[in-house]
């Protein structure tokens, strides 16, 4: 039986010091074009005012760090969210932006240090 266990939030996000607990991830809301910061954890997107683009950070600077993207208002099927690359890296094997269009959807985005993956 495999020993791969997904901790939520991941154990790598805190716990330093004697407490043994995890540090909560930052929750941010985005409603217009912006860049994802390394300090973002849960990114609630509000496209009720229109479609917009989130730009990913440099994948090498956030290797293995998950970003949780959630449609906060249920408008993604009408007003899409575009996830743009930092530079020339790939998103899910494609050298292109990724478009999210599922209302109330949620995704985890992470980097292997070179490219981006979404699940």
Tab-separated table of C-alpha atoms in Angstrom:
chain	number	residue	atom	x	y	z
A	1	UNK	CA	0.000	0.000	0.000
A	2	UNK	CA	1.482	3.398	-0.963
A	3	UNK	CA	2.423	5.853	1.741
A	4	UNK	CA	1.531	8.946	-0.275
A	5	UNK	CA	-0.730	11.097	1.860
A	6	UNK	CA	-2.008	14.522	0.865
A	7	UNK	CA	-2.162	16.765	3.903
A	8	UNK	CA	-4.532	19.709	3.789
A	9	UNK	CA	-3.074	22.211	4.042
A	10	UNK	CA	0.234	20.651	2.993
A	11	UNK	CA	2.658	20.010	5.843
A	12	UNK	CA	5.314	22.091	4.084
A	13	UNK	CA	3.300	25.238	4.849
A	14	UNK	CA	4.284	25.853	8.425
A	15	UNK	CA	4.394	23.961	11.619
A	16	UNK	CA	7.854	25.296	12.450
A	17	UNK	CA	8.323	25.525	16.175
A	18	UNK	CA	6.973	23.417	18.975
A	19	UNK	CA	3.259	23.604	18.185
A	20	UNK	CA	3.125	20.970	15.473
A	21	UNK	CA	0.235	22.727	13.701
A	22	UNK	CA	0.010	24.081	10.194
A	23	UNK	CA	0.082	27.733	9.279
A	24	UNK	CA	-3.165	28.711	7.523
A	25	UNK	CA	-2.871	29.654	3.871
A	26	UNK	CA	-3.692	33.223	2.866
A	27	UNK	CA	-7.128	33.772	1.351
A	28	UNK	CA	-7.345	36.476	-1.319
A	29	UNK	CA	-10.157	37.586	-3.610
A	30	UNK	CA	-9.423	38.711	-7.155
A	31	UNK	CA	-11.921	40.448	-9.428
A	32	UNK	CA	-9.687	41.911	-12.123
A	33	UNK	CA	-6.425	41.351	-13.962
A	34	UNK	CA	-3.629	40.593	-11.515
A	35	UNK	CA	-0.678	38.347	-10.778
A	36	UNK	CA	-0.635	35.460	-8.343
A	37	UNK	CA	1.748	36.119	-5.477
A	38	UNK	CA	3.885	33.492	-3.746
A	39	UNK	CA	2.003	34.364	-0.548
A	40	UNK	CA	-1.407	33.542	-2.054
A	41	UNK	CA	-2.950	30.267	-0.960
A	42	UNK	CA	-6.670	30.225	-1.645
A	43	UNK	CA	-7.582	32.512	-4.535
A	44	UNK	CA	-11.298	33.274	-4.690
A	45	UNK	CA	-12.163	34.650	-8.122
A	46	UNK	CA	-15.114	36.941	-8.723
A	47	UNK	CA	-15.898	37.328	-12.422
A	48	UNK	CA	-19.352	38.839	-11.839
A	49	UNK	CA	-18.009	42.114	-13.266
A	50	UNK	CA	-16.428	40.508	-16.321
A	51	UNK	CA	-13.772	38.103	-17.488
A	52	UNK	CA	-10.192	38.672	-16.376
A	53	UNK	CA	-6.686	37.170	-16.332
A	54	UNK	CA	-4.528	35.889	-13.488
A	55	UNK	CA	-0.827	35.646	-14.318
A	56	UNK	CA	1.172	32.856	-12.715
A	57	UNK	CA	4.424	33.559	-10.856
A	58	UNK	CA	7.814	32.251	-11.990
A	59	UNK	CA	7.414	28.462	-11.645
A	60	UNK	CA	10.954	28.065	-10.297
A	61	UNK	CA	10.164	30.367	-7.364
A	62	UNK	CA	7.151	28.349	-6.114
A	63	UNK	CA	8.088	24.727	-6.849
A	64	UNK	CA	5.559	22.379	-5.263
A	65	UNK	CA	3.499	25.175	-3.732
A	66	UNK	CA	-0.217	24.715	-4.413
A	67	UNK	CA	-2.525	27.565	-5.340
A	68	UNK	CA	-6.212	26.808	-4.795
A	69	UNK	CA	-8.428	28.696	-7.268
A	70	UNK	CA	-12.181	28.780	-6.560
A	71	UNK	CA	-15.058	30.496	-8.375
A	72	UNK	CA	-16.527	32.619	-5.575
A	73	UNK	CA	-19.618	33.904	-7.392
A	74	UNK	CA	-20.624	31.275	-9.952
A	75	UNK	CA	-20.021	33.447	-13.023
A	76	UNK	CA	-17.164	31.537	-14.697
A	77	UNK	CA	-19.422	29.959	-17.326
A	78	UNK	CA	-20.401	33.480	-18.438
A	79	UNK	CA	-17.233	35.444	-17.640
A	80	UNK	CA	-14.204	33.184	-17.974
A	81	UNK	CA	-10.984	33.322	-15.995
A	82	UNK	CA	-7.768	33.049	-17.977
A	83	UNK	CA	-4.660	31.702	-16.260
A	84	UNK	CA	-1.658	33.189	-18.078
A	85	UNK	CA	1.894	31.875	-18.093
A	86	UNK	CA	4.742	33.784	-16.435
A	87	UNK	CA	6.969	33.361	-19.494
A	88	UNK	CA	7.548	30.399	-21.848
A	89	UNK	CA	6.623	27.568	-19.460
A	90	UNK	CA	3.775	25.175	-20.202
A	91	UNK	CA	0.432	24.687	-18.486
A	92	UNK	CA	-0.672	21.051	-18.636
A	93	UNK	CA	1.759	20.363	-21.471
A	94	UNK	CA	0.605	23.269	-23.634
A	95	UNK	CA	2.474	26.481	-24.381
A	96	UNK	CA	-0.701	28.502	-23.904
A	97	UNK	CA	-2.922	30.095	-21.291
A	98	UNK	CA	-5.562	27.988	-19.544
A	99	UNK	CA	-9.200	29.121	-19.515
A	100	UNK	CA	-11.477	28.229	-16.596
A	101	UNK	CA	-15.190	28.278	-17.412
A	102	UNK	CA	-16.918	26.001	-14.882
A	103	UNK	CA	-19.200	27.931	-12.527
A	104	UNK	CA	-18.512	27.204	-8.857
A	105	UNK	CA	-15.463	25.173	-9.902
A	106	UNK	CA	-12.275	24.761	-7.943
A	107	UNK	CA	-8.753	23.836	-9.055
A	108	UNK	CA	-5.337	23.269	-7.557
A	109	UNK	CA	-2.461	24.698	-9.574
A	110	UNK	CA	1.167	23.821	-8.847
A	111	UNK	CA	4.594	23.860	-10.477
A	112	UNK	CA	7.366	21.286	-10.728
A	113	UNK	CA	9.830	24.169	-10.991
A	114	UNK	CA	9.618	24.274	-14.789
A	115	UNK	CA	5.968	23.916	-15.853
A	116	UNK	CA	2.453	24.167	-14.375
A	117	UNK	CA	-0.126	21.478	-13.621
A	118	UNK	CA	-3.830	21.791	-12.806
A	119	UNK	CA	-6.130	19.372	-11.059
